[in-house]
Amino acid sequence: MTVSLGMPSAPAPTLAPRRKSRKIKVGKVDVGGDAPVSVQSMCTTPTTDVNATLQQIAELTASGCDIVRVACPSQDDADALPQIAQHSQIPVIADIHFQPKYVFAAIEAGCAAVRVNPGNIRKFDDQVKQIAQAAKDHGTSIRIGVNAGSLDPRLMEKYGKATPEALVESAVWEASLFEEHDFHDFKISVKHNDPVVMVKAYELLAERGDWPLHLGVTEAGPAFQGTIKSSVAFGALLSKGIGDTIRVSLSAPPVEEVKVGIQILQSLNLRPRKLEIVSCPSCGRAQVDVYKLADEVTTGLDGLEVPLRVAVMGCVVNGPGEAREADLGVASGNGKGQIFVKGEVVKTVPESAIVETLIEEAMRIAETMEPAEDGAAPTVTVG
């Protein structure tokens, strides 16, 4: 039997049009304007360990990361930047604090961009003209990264703490200095560890200019807490069209940051969906172990790149309906599972064969499909 799983003819719906921002380039990646929202992370390896850093960048690239940042706190780190920038598969941003000389070193090293923190770089405002000229000469973009934890002391004195207004005032001031020197290839971030403060700051900033905005909840916390905080904050902003790049800051391996970031964008139809598992939360009606079933199906289909929605459902109330809506699904109960392909029951199998059958059917369907492109992906529901 041949099953057509063609991509939808219309673009996937979004909650709001993207905010109109100027477009800049971070290496080969377009940021802002009509460019897709990109996902960024940061290496945890010592930058001086070039091989380890490039290995981690390769892992991040494989996980879907678009842009990577590396720390540059010392001269030895600065000396390692040319090799890293040259051999990285994705654009490299050098992260600069305290020492302005490393800004110039990173630009000279061929980094795609430099992140500067105006609040803690010595006499930063006095050197904006030279930084702008160097960046312009090398085609390097800049991120003005304002952080609640390192806000300019003058603004802390004025506002008493890192309020949304304080963060925005710092960012707008620094932006005006670069623009005064006819440099416009920069994006801005105004990070805070409180999602409510962070969201308000970005909303205020979005009203002040057309700069591309990099979203982040700084020091978001361990994986679970940080995922929740970032999802809430990014969802609030991206649903209004605000945000051009994102970084999920977790106390976890950076590949996990990328996975969460991609999933946030896919959930909002801001990135083409690939494999999507829809599974019920289980309840007293369930006649199978839905948790185990969903985990095994997810593991078995790990790495599948086609836009496929699989439904794993555990009871007869919502199971058949959800399974019919998916590209591939199972409605389980009474020791067996009905396997649906695009709304039609294709077979009924014993409970012990559900996982194996779903994986076989998914692989068979995947062979007829192209990898995910623009548009929403088909869905597989498990329940």
mmCIF file of C-alpha atoms in Angstrom:
data_model
loop_
_atom_site.group_PDB
_atom_site.id
_atom_site.type_symbol
_atom_site.label_atom_id
_atom_site.label_comp_id
_atom_site.label_asym_id
_atom_site.label_seq_id
_atom_site.Cartn_x
_atom_site.Cartn_y
_atom_site.Cartn_z
ATOM 1 C CA MET A 1 0.000 0.000 0.000
ATOM 2 C CA THR A 2 1.353 3.431 -0.942
ATOM 3 C CA VAL A 3 0.674 6.237 1.521
ATOM 4 C CA SER A 4 1.095 9.870 0.511
ATOM 5 C CA LEU A 5 2.650 12.001 3.234
ATOM 6 C CA GLY A 6 3.248 15.140 1.210
ATOM 7 C CA MET A 7 4.271 18.349 2.940
ATOM 8 C CA PRO A 8 1.491 20.852 3.634
ATOM 9 C CA SER A 9 0.903 23.322 0.829
ATOM 10 C CA ALA A 10 0.567 26.325 3.120
ATOM 11 C CA PRO A 11 3.248 27.653 5.504
ATOM 12 C CA ALA A 12 2.945 26.501 9.088
ATOM 13 C CA PRO A 13 0.908 28.970 11.161
ATOM 14 C CA THR A 14 2.682 31.146 13.719
ATOM 15 C CA LEU A 15 1.285 33.187 16.584
ATOM 16 C CA ALA A 16 2.488 36.545 15.239
ATOM 17 C CA PRO A 17 4.512 37.989 12.365
ATOM 18 C CA ARG A 18 8.220 38.385 13.038
ATOM 19 C CA ARG A 19 9.243 41.802 14.280
ATOM 20 C CA LYS A 20 10.950 43.770 11.519
ATOM 21 C CA SER A 21 14.643 43.994 12.311
ATOM 22 C CA ARG A 22 17.691 44.796 10.245
ATOM 23 C CA LYS A 23 19.596 41.831 8.865
ATOM 24 C CA ILE A 24 23.227 41.230 9.740
ATOM 25 C CA LYS A 25 25.615 38.377 9.037
ATOM 26 C CA VAL A 26 27.355 36.254 11.651
ATOM 27 C CA GLY A 27 29.777 34.480 9.373
ATOM 28 C CA LYS A 28 27.660 32.481 6.954
ATOM 29 C CA VAL A 29 24.508 32.780 9.090
ATOM 30 C CA ASP A 30 21.992 35.548 8.413
ATOM 31 C CA VAL A 31 20.509 37.037 11.578
ATOM 32 C CA GLY A 32 17.453 39.283 11.674
ATOM 33 C CA GLY A 33 15.202 40.420 8.875
ATOM 34 C CA ASP A 34 13.511 37.445 7.243
ATOM 35 C CA ALA A 35 16.206 34.985 8.338
ATOM 36 C CA PRO A 36 15.112 32.020 10.466
ATOM 37 C CA VAL A 37 15.617 32.296 14.225
ATOM 38 C CA SER A 38 18.990 30.684 14.894
ATOM 39 C CA VAL A 39 20.113 28.571 17.845
ATOM 40 C CA GLN A 40 23.335 29.358 19.652
ATOM 41 C CA SER A 41 25.326 27.674 22.413
ATOM 42 C CA MET A 42 28.682 28.094 24.130
ATOM 43 C CA CYS A 43 31.631 25.746 24.491
ATOM 44 C CA THR A 44 32.473 24.522 27.981
ATOM 45 C CA THR A 45 35.980 23.423 27.001
ATOM 46 C CA PRO A 46 39.037 25.594 27.696
ATOM 47 C CA THR A 47 39.537 27.625 24.537
ATOM 48 C CA THR A 48 43.266 26.958 24.811
ATOM 49 C CA ASP A 49 42.531 23.263 24.203
ATOM 50 C CA VAL A 50 41.912 23.653 20.493
ATOM 51 C CA ASN A 51 41.247 19.996 19.756
ATOM 52 C CA ALA A 52 38.739 19.588 22.581
ATOM 53 C CA THR A 53 36.991 22.814 21.602
ATOM 54 C CA LEU A 54 36.737 21.815 17.943
ATOM 55 C CA GLN A 55 35.443 18.393 18.990
ATOM 56 C CA GLN A 56 32.718 20.009 21.079
ATOM 57 C CA ILE A 57 31.866 22.383 18.226
ATOM 58 C CA ALA A 58 31.507 19.342 15.946
ATOM 59 C CA GLU A 59 29.093 17.767 18.441
ATOM 60 C CA LEU A 60 27.114 20.993 18.671
ATOM 61 C CA THR A 61 27.001 21.273 14.886
ATOM 62 C CA ALA A 62 25.674 17.722 14.620
ATOM 63 C CA SER A 63 22.950 18.535 17.150
ATOM 64 C CA GLY A 64 21.707 21.462 15.032
ATOM 65 C CA CYS A 65 23.554 24.418 16.567
ATOM 66 C CA ASP A 66 23.872 27.380 14.170
ATOM 67 C CA ILE A 67 26.378 29.606 16.002
ATOM 68 C CA VAL A 68 28.840 28.845 18.802
ATOM 69 C CA ARG A 69 30.511 31.100 21.356
ATOM 70 C CA VAL A 70 33.901 30.498 22.976
ATOM 71 C CA ALA A 71 35.383 32.217 26.012
ATOM 72 C CA CYS A 72 38.438 34.429 25.656
ATOM 73 C CA PRO A 73 39.610 35.515 29.133
ATOM 74 C CA SER A 74 43.378 35.355 28.499
ATOM 75 C CA GLN A 75 46.082 35.879 25.901
ATOM 76 C CA ASP A 76 46.486 32.124 25.512
ATOM 77 C CA ASP A 77 42.790 31.893 24.628
ATOM 78 C CA ALA A 78 43.168 34.720 22.133
ATOM 79 C CA ASP A 79 46.109 32.915 20.566
ATOM 80 C CA ALA A 80 43.937 29.817 20.027
ATOM 81 C CA LEU A 81 41.143 31.699 18.252
ATOM 82 C CA PRO A 82 42.587 31.675 14.695
ATOM 83 C CA GLN A 83 42.709 27.868 14.579
ATOM 84 C CA ILE A 84 39.262 27.498 16.082
ATOM 85 C CA ALA A 85 37.694 30.083 13.774
ATOM 86 C CA GLN A 86 39.338 28.520 10.732
ATOM 87 C CA HIS A 87 38.337 24.919 11.431
ATOM 88 C CA SER A 88 34.893 25.333 13.006
ATOM 89 C CA GLN A 89 31.996 24.171 10.834
ATOM 90 C CA ILE A 90 29.758 26.931 12.190
ATOM 91 C CA PRO A 91 30.422 30.635 12.911
ATOM 92 C CA VAL A 92 32.432 31.315 16.057
ATOM 93 C CA ILE A 93 31.746 34.223 18.415
ATOM 94 C CA ALA A 94 34.492 35.253 20.826
ATOM 95 C CA ASP A 95 33.207 36.150 24.285
ATOM 96 C CA ILE A 96 35.118 39.152 25.663
ATOM 97 C CA HIS A 97 35.084 40.603 29.164
ATOM 98 C CA PHE A 98 37.375 43.017 31.024
ATOM 99 C CA GLN A 99 40.239 43.330 28.527
ATOM 100 C CA PRO A 100 39.455 45.396 25.403
ATOM 101 C CA LYS A 101 42.622 44.196 23.645
ATOM 102 C CA TYR A 102 41.010 40.786 23.186
ATOM 103 C CA VAL A 103 38.213 42.361 21.160
ATOM 104 C CA PHE A 104 40.773 43.373 18.550
ATOM 105 C CA ALA A 105 42.548 40.015 18.831
ATOM 106 C CA ALA A 106 39.300 38.154 18.124
ATOM 107 C CA ILE A 107 38.550 40.329 15.116
ATOM 108 C CA GLU A 108 42.046 39.781 13.750
ATOM 109 C CA ALA A 109 41.696 36.031 14.401
ATOM 110 C CA GLY A 110 38.821 35.790 11.935
ATOM 111 C CA CYS A 111 36.001 35.181 14.386
ATOM 112 C CA ALA A 112 32.589 35.673 12.785
ATOM 113 C CA ALA A 113 31.516 37.939 15.634
ATOM 114 C CA VAL A 114 32.592 39.288 18.990
ATOM 115 C CA ARG A 115 30.393 39.493 22.066
ATOM 116 C CA VAL A 116 31.269 42.544 24.157
ATOM 117 C CA ASN A 117 29.965 43.256 27.641
ATOM 118 C CA PRO A 118 30.026 47.054 28.012
ATOM 119 C CA GLY A 119 29.449 46.833 31.765
ATOM 120 C CA ASN A 120 32.777 45.221 32.552
ATOM 121 C CA ILE A 121 35.182 46.085 29.714
ATOM 122 C CA ARG A 122 37.589 48.772 30.824
ATOM 123 C CA LYS A 123 36.947 52.153 29.227
ATOM 124 C CA PHE A 124 34.806 50.429 26.614
ATOM 125 C CA ASP A 125 32.951 53.553 25.464
ATOM 126 C CA ASP A 126 36.230 55.296 24.698
ATOM 127 C CA GLN A 127 37.219 52.555 22.261
ATOM 128 C CA VAL A 128 33.996 52.056 20.332
ATOM 129 C CA LYS A 129 35.306 54.036 17.354
ATOM 130 C CA GLN A 130 38.383 51.799 16.998
ATOM 131 C CA ILE A 131 36.362 48.607 17.581
ATOM 132 C CA ALA A 132 33.779 49.648 14.999
ATOM 133 C CA GLN A 133 36.462 50.397 12.420
ATOM 134 C CA ALA A 134 38.287 47.111 13.010
ATOM 135 C CA ALA A 135 35.051 45.131 12.819
ATOM 136 C CA LYS A 136 34.030 46.940 9.641
ATOM 137 C CA ASP A 137 37.422 46.289 8.029
ATOM 138 C CA HIS A 138 37.195 42.542 8.739
ATOM 139 C CA GLY A 139 33.479 42.007 8.135
ATOM 140 C CA THR A 140 32.983 41.060 11.775
ATOM 141 C CA SER A 141 29.667 41.581 13.523
ATOM 142 C CA ILE A 142 29.252 42.518 17.178
ATOM 143 C CA ARG A 143 26.890 41.451 19.925
ATOM 144 C CA ILE A 144 26.290 44.065 22.565
ATOM 145 C CA GLY A 145 25.638 41.798 25.531
ATOM 146 C CA VAL A 146 24.126 43.572 28.527
ATOM 147 C CA ASN A 147 23.862 41.354 31.600
ATOM 148 C CA ALA A 148 22.045 41.961 34.858
ATOM 149 C CA GLY A 149 25.026 40.582 36.776
ATOM 150 C CA SER A 150 27.529 42.986 35.253
ATOM 151 C CA LEU A 151 25.589 46.154 34.593
ATOM 152 C CA ASP A 152 27.469 49.451 34.400
ATOM 153 C CA PRO A 153 27.906 50.739 37.996
ATOM 154 C CA ARG A 154 26.495 54.127 36.971
ATOM 155 C CA LEU A 155 23.216 52.524 35.968
ATOM 156 C CA MET A 156 23.108 50.402 39.115
ATOM 157 C CA GLU A 157 23.424 53.600 41.109
ATOM 158 C CA LYS A 158 20.714 55.311 39.071
ATOM 159 C CA TYR A 159 18.135 52.483 39.196
ATOM 160 C CA GLY A 160 19.161 50.677 42.382
ATOM 161 C CA LYS A 161 19.150 47.285 40.655
ATOM 162 C CA ALA A 162 19.079 45.706 37.214
ATOM 163 C CA THR A 163 15.575 46.734 36.191
ATOM 164 C CA PRO A 164 14.275 46.308 32.623
ATOM 165 C CA GLU A 165 14.705 50.037 32.138
ATOM 166 C CA ALA A 166 18.324 49.908 33.316
ATOM 167 C CA LEU A 167 19.187 47.059 30.962
ATOM 168 C CA VAL A 168 17.573 48.829 28.034
ATOM 169 C CA GLU A 169 19.211 52.157 28.781
ATOM 170 C CA SER A 170 22.619 50.472 28.748
ATOM 171 C CA ALA A 171 21.929 48.676 25.475
ATOM 172 C CA VAL A 172 20.490 51.703 23.683
ATOM 173 C CA TRP A 173 23.417 53.877 24.772
ATOM 174 C CA GLU A 174 25.998 51.434 23.476
ATOM 175 C CA ALA A 175 24.057 50.984 20.235
ATOM 176 C CA SER A 176 24.047 54.729 19.714
ATOM 177 C CA LEU A 177 27.839 54.842 20.078
ATOM 178 C CA PHE A 178 28.349 52.255 17.353
ATOM 179 C CA GLU A 179 25.817 53.939 15.093
ATOM 180 C CA GLU A 180 27.508 57.281 15.668
ATOM 181 C CA HIS A 181 30.523 55.725 13.967
ATOM 182 C CA ASP A 182 28.376 54.351 11.131
ATOM 183 C CA PHE A 183 28.587 50.752 12.329
ATOM 184 C CA HIS A 184 25.315 48.838 12.175
ATOM 185 C CA ASP A 185 26.317 45.178 12.024
ATOM 186 C CA PHE A 186 25.419 44.321 15.585
ATOM 187 C CA LYS A 187 22.750 42.551 17.572
ATOM 188 C CA ILE A 188 21.791 43.151 21.189
ATOM 189 C CA SER A 189 20.966 41.035 24.225
ATOM 190 C CA VAL A 190 19.630 42.209 27.593
ATOM 191 C CA LYS A 191 19.804 39.131 29.810
ATOM 192 C CA HIS A 192 18.422 38.613 33.292
ATOM 193 C CA ASN A 193 17.915 35.491 35.406
ATOM 194 C CA ASP A 194 14.266 36.403 36.096
ATOM 195 C CA PRO A 195 12.101 35.596 33.048
ATOM 196 C CA VAL A 196 9.609 38.346 33.912
ATOM 197 C CA VAL A 197 12.299 41.047 34.055
ATOM 198 C CA MET A 198 13.959 39.628 30.954
ATOM 199 C CA VAL A 199 10.738 39.599 28.912
ATOM 200 C CA LYS A 200 9.900 43.161 29.895
ATOM 201 C CA ALA A 201 13.405 44.328 28.976
ATOM 202 C CA TYR A 202 13.218 42.807 25.498
ATOM 203 C CA GLU A 203 9.734 44.220 24.928
ATOM 204 C CA LEU A 204 11.010 47.702 25.793
ATOM 205 C CA LEU A 205 14.122 47.235 23.660
ATOM 206 C CA ALA A 206 12.105 46.040 20.664
ATOM 207 C CA GLU A 207 10.200 49.330 20.712
ATOM 208 C CA ARG A 208 13.363 51.431 20.649
ATOM 209 C CA GLY A 209 14.973 50.308 17.397
ATOM 210 C CA ASP A 210 15.226 47.725 14.644
ATOM 211 C CA TRP A 211 18.305 45.940 15.989
ATOM 212 C CA PRO A 212 18.377 42.139 15.765
ATOM 213 C CA LEU A 213 17.858 40.700 19.241
ATOM 214 C CA HIS A 214 19.559 37.703 20.827
ATOM 215 C CA LEU A 215 17.356 36.143 23.520
ATOM 216 C CA GLY A 216 18.656 34.579 26.699
ATOM 217 C CA VAL A 217 17.719 33.986 30.320
ATOM 218 C CA THR A 218 21.107 34.200 31.979
ATOM 219 C CA GLU A 219 22.049 31.739 34.728
ATOM 220 C CA ALA A 220 18.768 29.921 34.059
ATOM 221 C CA GLY A 221 19.824 27.017 36.288
ATOM 222 C CA PRO A 222 19.966 23.204 36.131
ATOM 223 C CA ALA A 223 18.451 21.413 33.156
ATOM 224 C CA PHE A 224 14.856 21.121 34.370
ATOM 225 C CA GLN A 225 14.543 24.589 35.905
ATOM 226 C CA GLY A 226 16.496 26.256 33.126
ATOM 227 C CA THR A 227 14.414 24.602 30.435
ATOM 228 C CA ILE A 228 11.205 25.831 32.046
ATOM 229 C CA LYS A 229 12.463 29.384 32.560
ATOM 230 C CA SER A 230 13.858 29.649 29.047
ATOM 231 C CA SER A 231 10.761 28.114 27.457
ATOM 232 C CA VAL A 232 8.454 30.497 29.274
ATOM 233 C CA ALA A 233 10.533 33.582 28.451
ATOM 234 C CA PHE A 234 11.282 32.656 24.839
ATOM 235 C CA GLY A 235 7.687 31.596 24.243
ATOM 236 C CA ALA A 236 6.394 34.928 25.538
ATOM 237 C CA LEU A 237 8.711 36.883 23.237
ATOM 238 C CA LEU A 238 8.792 34.691 20.140
ATOM 239 C CA SER A 239 5.003 34.454 20.177
ATOM 240 C CA LYS A 240 5.043 38.234 19.658
ATOM 241 C CA GLY A 241 7.630 38.013 16.888
ATOM 242 C CA ILE A 242 10.493 39.248 19.096
ATOM 243 C CA GLY A 243 13.812 37.424 18.825
ATOM 244 C CA ASP A 244 16.323 36.599 16.084
ATOM 245 C CA THR A 245 18.754 34.258 17.851
ATOM 246 C CA ILE A 246 18.373 32.278 21.073
ATOM 247 C CA ARG A 247 20.619 30.597 23.600
ATOM 248 C CA VAL A 248 19.192 28.334 26.311
ATOM 249 C CA SER A 249 21.599 28.720 29.242
ATOM 250 C CA LEU A 250 21.636 25.489 31.246
ATOM 251 C CA SER A 251 23.881 23.975 33.881
ATOM 252 C CA ALA A 252 24.116 21.002 31.546
ATOM 253 C CA PRO A 253 26.144 19.907 28.511
ATOM 254 C CA PRO A 254 25.805 22.458 25.697
ATOM 255 C CA VAL A 255 24.290 19.895 23.315
ATOM 256 C CA GLU A 256 21.316 19.776 25.709
ATOM 257 C CA GLU A 257 20.955 23.550 25.336
ATOM 258 C CA VAL A 258 20.714 23.148 21.584
ATOM 259 C CA LYS A 259 18.131 20.365 21.803
ATOM 260 C CA VAL A 260 15.912 22.491 24.034
ATOM 261 C CA GLY A 261 16.330 25.544 21.815
ATOM 262 C CA ILE A 262 15.421 23.645 18.680
ATOM 263 C CA GLN A 263 12.397 22.113 20.356
ATOM 264 C CA ILE A 264 11.179 25.550 21.475
ATOM 265 C CA LEU A 265 11.410 26.853 17.911
ATOM 266 C CA GLN A 266 9.743 23.765 16.468
ATOM 267 C CA SER A 267 6.906 24.037 18.979
ATOM 268 C CA LEU A 268 6.191 27.562 17.748
ATOM 269 C CA ASN A 269 6.526 26.584 14.054
ATOM 270 C CA LEU A 270 9.606 28.806 13.805
ATOM 271 C CA ARG A 271 11.749 25.884 12.672
ATOM 272 C CA PRO A 272 10.623 22.974 10.496
ATOM 273 C CA ARG A 273 9.527 20.075 12.635
ATOM 274 C CA LYS A 274 11.279 16.757 12.203
ATOM 275 C CA LEU A 275 10.359 13.743 14.254
ATOM 276 C CA GLU A 276 7.640 14.595 16.766
ATOM 277 C CA ILE A 277 6.379 12.132 19.326
ATOM 278 C CA VAL A 278 2.858 12.806 20.611
ATOM 279 C CA SER A 279 2.087 10.688 23.654
ATOM 280 C CA CYS A 280 -0.561 10.773 26.332
ATOM 281 C CA PRO A 281 0.342 11.495 29.986
ATOM 282 C CA SER A 282 -1.264 8.208 31.028
ATOM 283 C CA CYS A 283 -4.175 7.939 33.448
ATOM 284 C CA GLY A 284 -6.357 5.367 35.171
ATOM 285 C CA ARG A 285 -7.834 4.385 31.801
ATOM 286 C CA ALA A 286 -4.484 3.299 30.369
ATOM 287 C CA GLN A 287 -4.107 -0.432 29.789
ATOM 288 C CA VAL A 288 -0.413 -0.285 28.825
ATOM 289 C CA ASP A 289 2.707 1.281 30.302
ATOM 290 C CA VAL A 290 2.596 4.477 28.218
ATOM 291 C CA TYR A 291 5.763 5.908 29.745
ATOM 292 C CA LYS A 292 7.802 2.841 28.783
ATOM 293 C CA LEU A 293 6.177 2.620 25.361
ATOM 294 C CA ALA A 294 6.843 6.273 24.502
ATOM 295 C CA ASP A 295 10.447 6.097 25.741
ATOM 296 C CA GLU A 296 11.190 2.983 23.699
ATOM 297 C CA VAL A 297 9.671 4.432 20.539
ATOM 298 C CA THR A 298 11.577 7.695 21.036
ATOM 299 C CA THR A 299 14.852 5.808 21.498
ATOM 300 C CA GLY A 300 14.185 3.579 18.513
ATOM 301 C CA LEU A 301 13.534 6.535 16.209
ATOM 302 C CA ASP A 302 16.362 8.723 17.487
ATOM 303 C CA GLY A 303 18.162 10.435 14.616
ATOM 304 C CA LEU A 304 15.267 10.222 12.145
ATOM 305 C CA GLU A 305 15.499 13.416 10.094
ATOM 306 C CA VAL A 306 12.231 13.330 8.165
ATOM 307 C CA PRO A 307 9.220 15.415 9.263
ATOM 308 C CA LEU A 308 7.183 12.667 10.890
ATOM 309 C CA ARG A 309 4.637 12.832 13.698
ATOM 310 C CA VAL A 310 4.148 9.633 15.672
ATOM 311 C CA ALA A 311 1.342 9.199 18.191
ATOM 312 C CA VAL A 312 1.672 6.781 21.098
ATOM 313 C CA MET A 313 -1.659 6.490 22.885
ATOM 314 C CA GLY A 314 -2.613 4.299 25.805
ATOM 315 C CA CYS A 315 -6.403 4.034 25.964
ATOM 316 C CA VAL A 316 -9.511 3.787 23.813
ATOM 317 C CA VAL A 317 -10.900 7.241 24.716
ATOM 318 C CA ASN A 318 -8.510 9.598 22.882
ATOM 319 C CA GLY A 319 -6.201 6.986 21.409
ATOM 320 C CA PRO A 320 -7.890 6.211 18.083
ATOM 321 C CA GLY A 321 -8.635 9.873 17.338
ATOM 322 C CA GLU A 322 -5.085 11.031 18.079
ATOM 323 C CA ALA A 323 -3.586 8.111 16.182
ATOM 324 C CA ARG A 324 -5.694 8.952 13.131
ATOM 325 C CA GLU A 325 -4.457 12.552 13.165
ATOM 326 C CA ALA A 326 -0.806 11.500 13.145
ATOM 327 C CA ASP A 327 1.237 10.208 10.252
ATOM 328 C CA LEU A 328 1.838 7.053 12.247
ATOM 329 C CA GLY A 329 0.240 6.024 15.484
ATOM 330 C CA VAL A 330 -0.854 3.314 17.846
ATOM 331 C CA ALA A 331 -3.981 3.096 19.979
ATOM 332 C CA SER A 332 -3.292 0.552 22.712
ATOM 333 C CA GLY A 333 -5.581 -1.507 24.919
ATOM 334 C CA ASN A 334 -6.699 -5.023 25.823
ATOM 335 C CA GLY A 335 -3.212 -6.388 25.282
ATOM 336 C CA LYS A 336 -2.903 -5.224 21.697
ATOM 337 C CA GLY A 337 -2.338 -2.127 19.588
ATOM 338 C CA GLN A 338 -4.023 -0.823 16.476
ATOM 339 C CA ILE A 339 -1.418 0.634 14.112
ATOM 340 C CA PHE A 340 -2.576 3.650 12.107
ATOM 341 C CA VAL A 341 -0.857 5.067 9.035
ATOM 342 C CA LYS A 342 -2.261 8.404 7.899
ATOM 343 C CA GLY A 343 -5.601 7.787 9.555
ATOM 344 C CA GLU A 344 -6.121 4.195 8.449
ATOM 345 C CA VAL A 345 -5.724 1.054 10.541
ATOM 346 C CA VAL A 346 -3.107 -1.051 8.749
ATOM 347 C CA LYS A 347 -2.712 -3.832 11.293
ATOM 348 C CA THR A 348 -3.385 -4.934 14.853
ATOM 349 C CA VAL A 349 -0.478 -6.414 16.800
ATOM 350 C CA PRO A 350 0.090 -7.870 20.280
ATOM 351 C CA GLU A 351 1.254 -5.418 22.913
ATOM 352 C CA SER A 352 4.704 -7.009 22.896
ATOM 353 C CA ALA A 353 5.116 -6.148 19.197
ATOM 354 C CA ILE A 354 3.941 -2.509 19.303
ATOM 355 C CA VAL A 355 7.366 -0.852 19.556
ATOM 356 C CA GLU A 356 8.981 -3.051 16.920
ATOM 357 C CA THR A 357 6.058 -2.524 14.536
ATOM 358 C CA LEU A 358 5.999 1.239 14.972
ATOM 359 C CA ILE A 359 9.717 1.499 14.302
ATOM 360 C CA GLU A 360 9.432 -0.686 11.200
ATOM 361 C CA GLU A 361 6.518 1.369 9.859
ATOM 362 C CA ALA A 362 8.299 4.653 10.626
ATOM 363 C CA MET A 363 11.409 3.533 8.758
ATOM 364 C CA ARG A 364 9.317 2.352 5.824
ATOM 365 C CA ILE A 365 7.522 5.696 5.650
ATOM 366 C CA ALA A 366 10.790 7.615 6.073
ATOM 367 C CA GLU A 367 12.219 5.971 2.969
ATOM 368 C CA THR A 368 9.513 7.695 0.905
ATOM 369 C CA MET A 369 10.042 11.127 2.436
ATOM 370 C CA GLU A 370 12.498 13.987 2.084
ATOM 371 C CA PRO A 371 14.345 15.461 5.107
ATOM 372 C CA ALA A 372 12.502 18.290 6.853
ATOM 373 C CA GLU A 373 12.343 21.577 4.984
ATOM 374 C CA ASP A 374 10.238 24.700 5.441
ATOM 375 C CA GLY A 375 6.772 24.031 6.756
ATOM 376 C CA ALA A 376 5.252 21.938 9.504
ATOM 377 C CA ALA A 377 6.161 18.320 9.792
ATOM 378 C CA PRO A 378 3.817 15.406 9.742
ATOM 379 C CA THR A 379 3.047 14.027 13.170
ATOM 380 C CA VAL A 380 3.359 10.639 14.805
ATOM 381 C CA THR A 381 1.251 10.202 17.949
ATOM 382 C CA VAL A 382 1.818 7.543 20.576
ATOM 383 C CA GLY A 383 -0.955 7.025 23.084
#
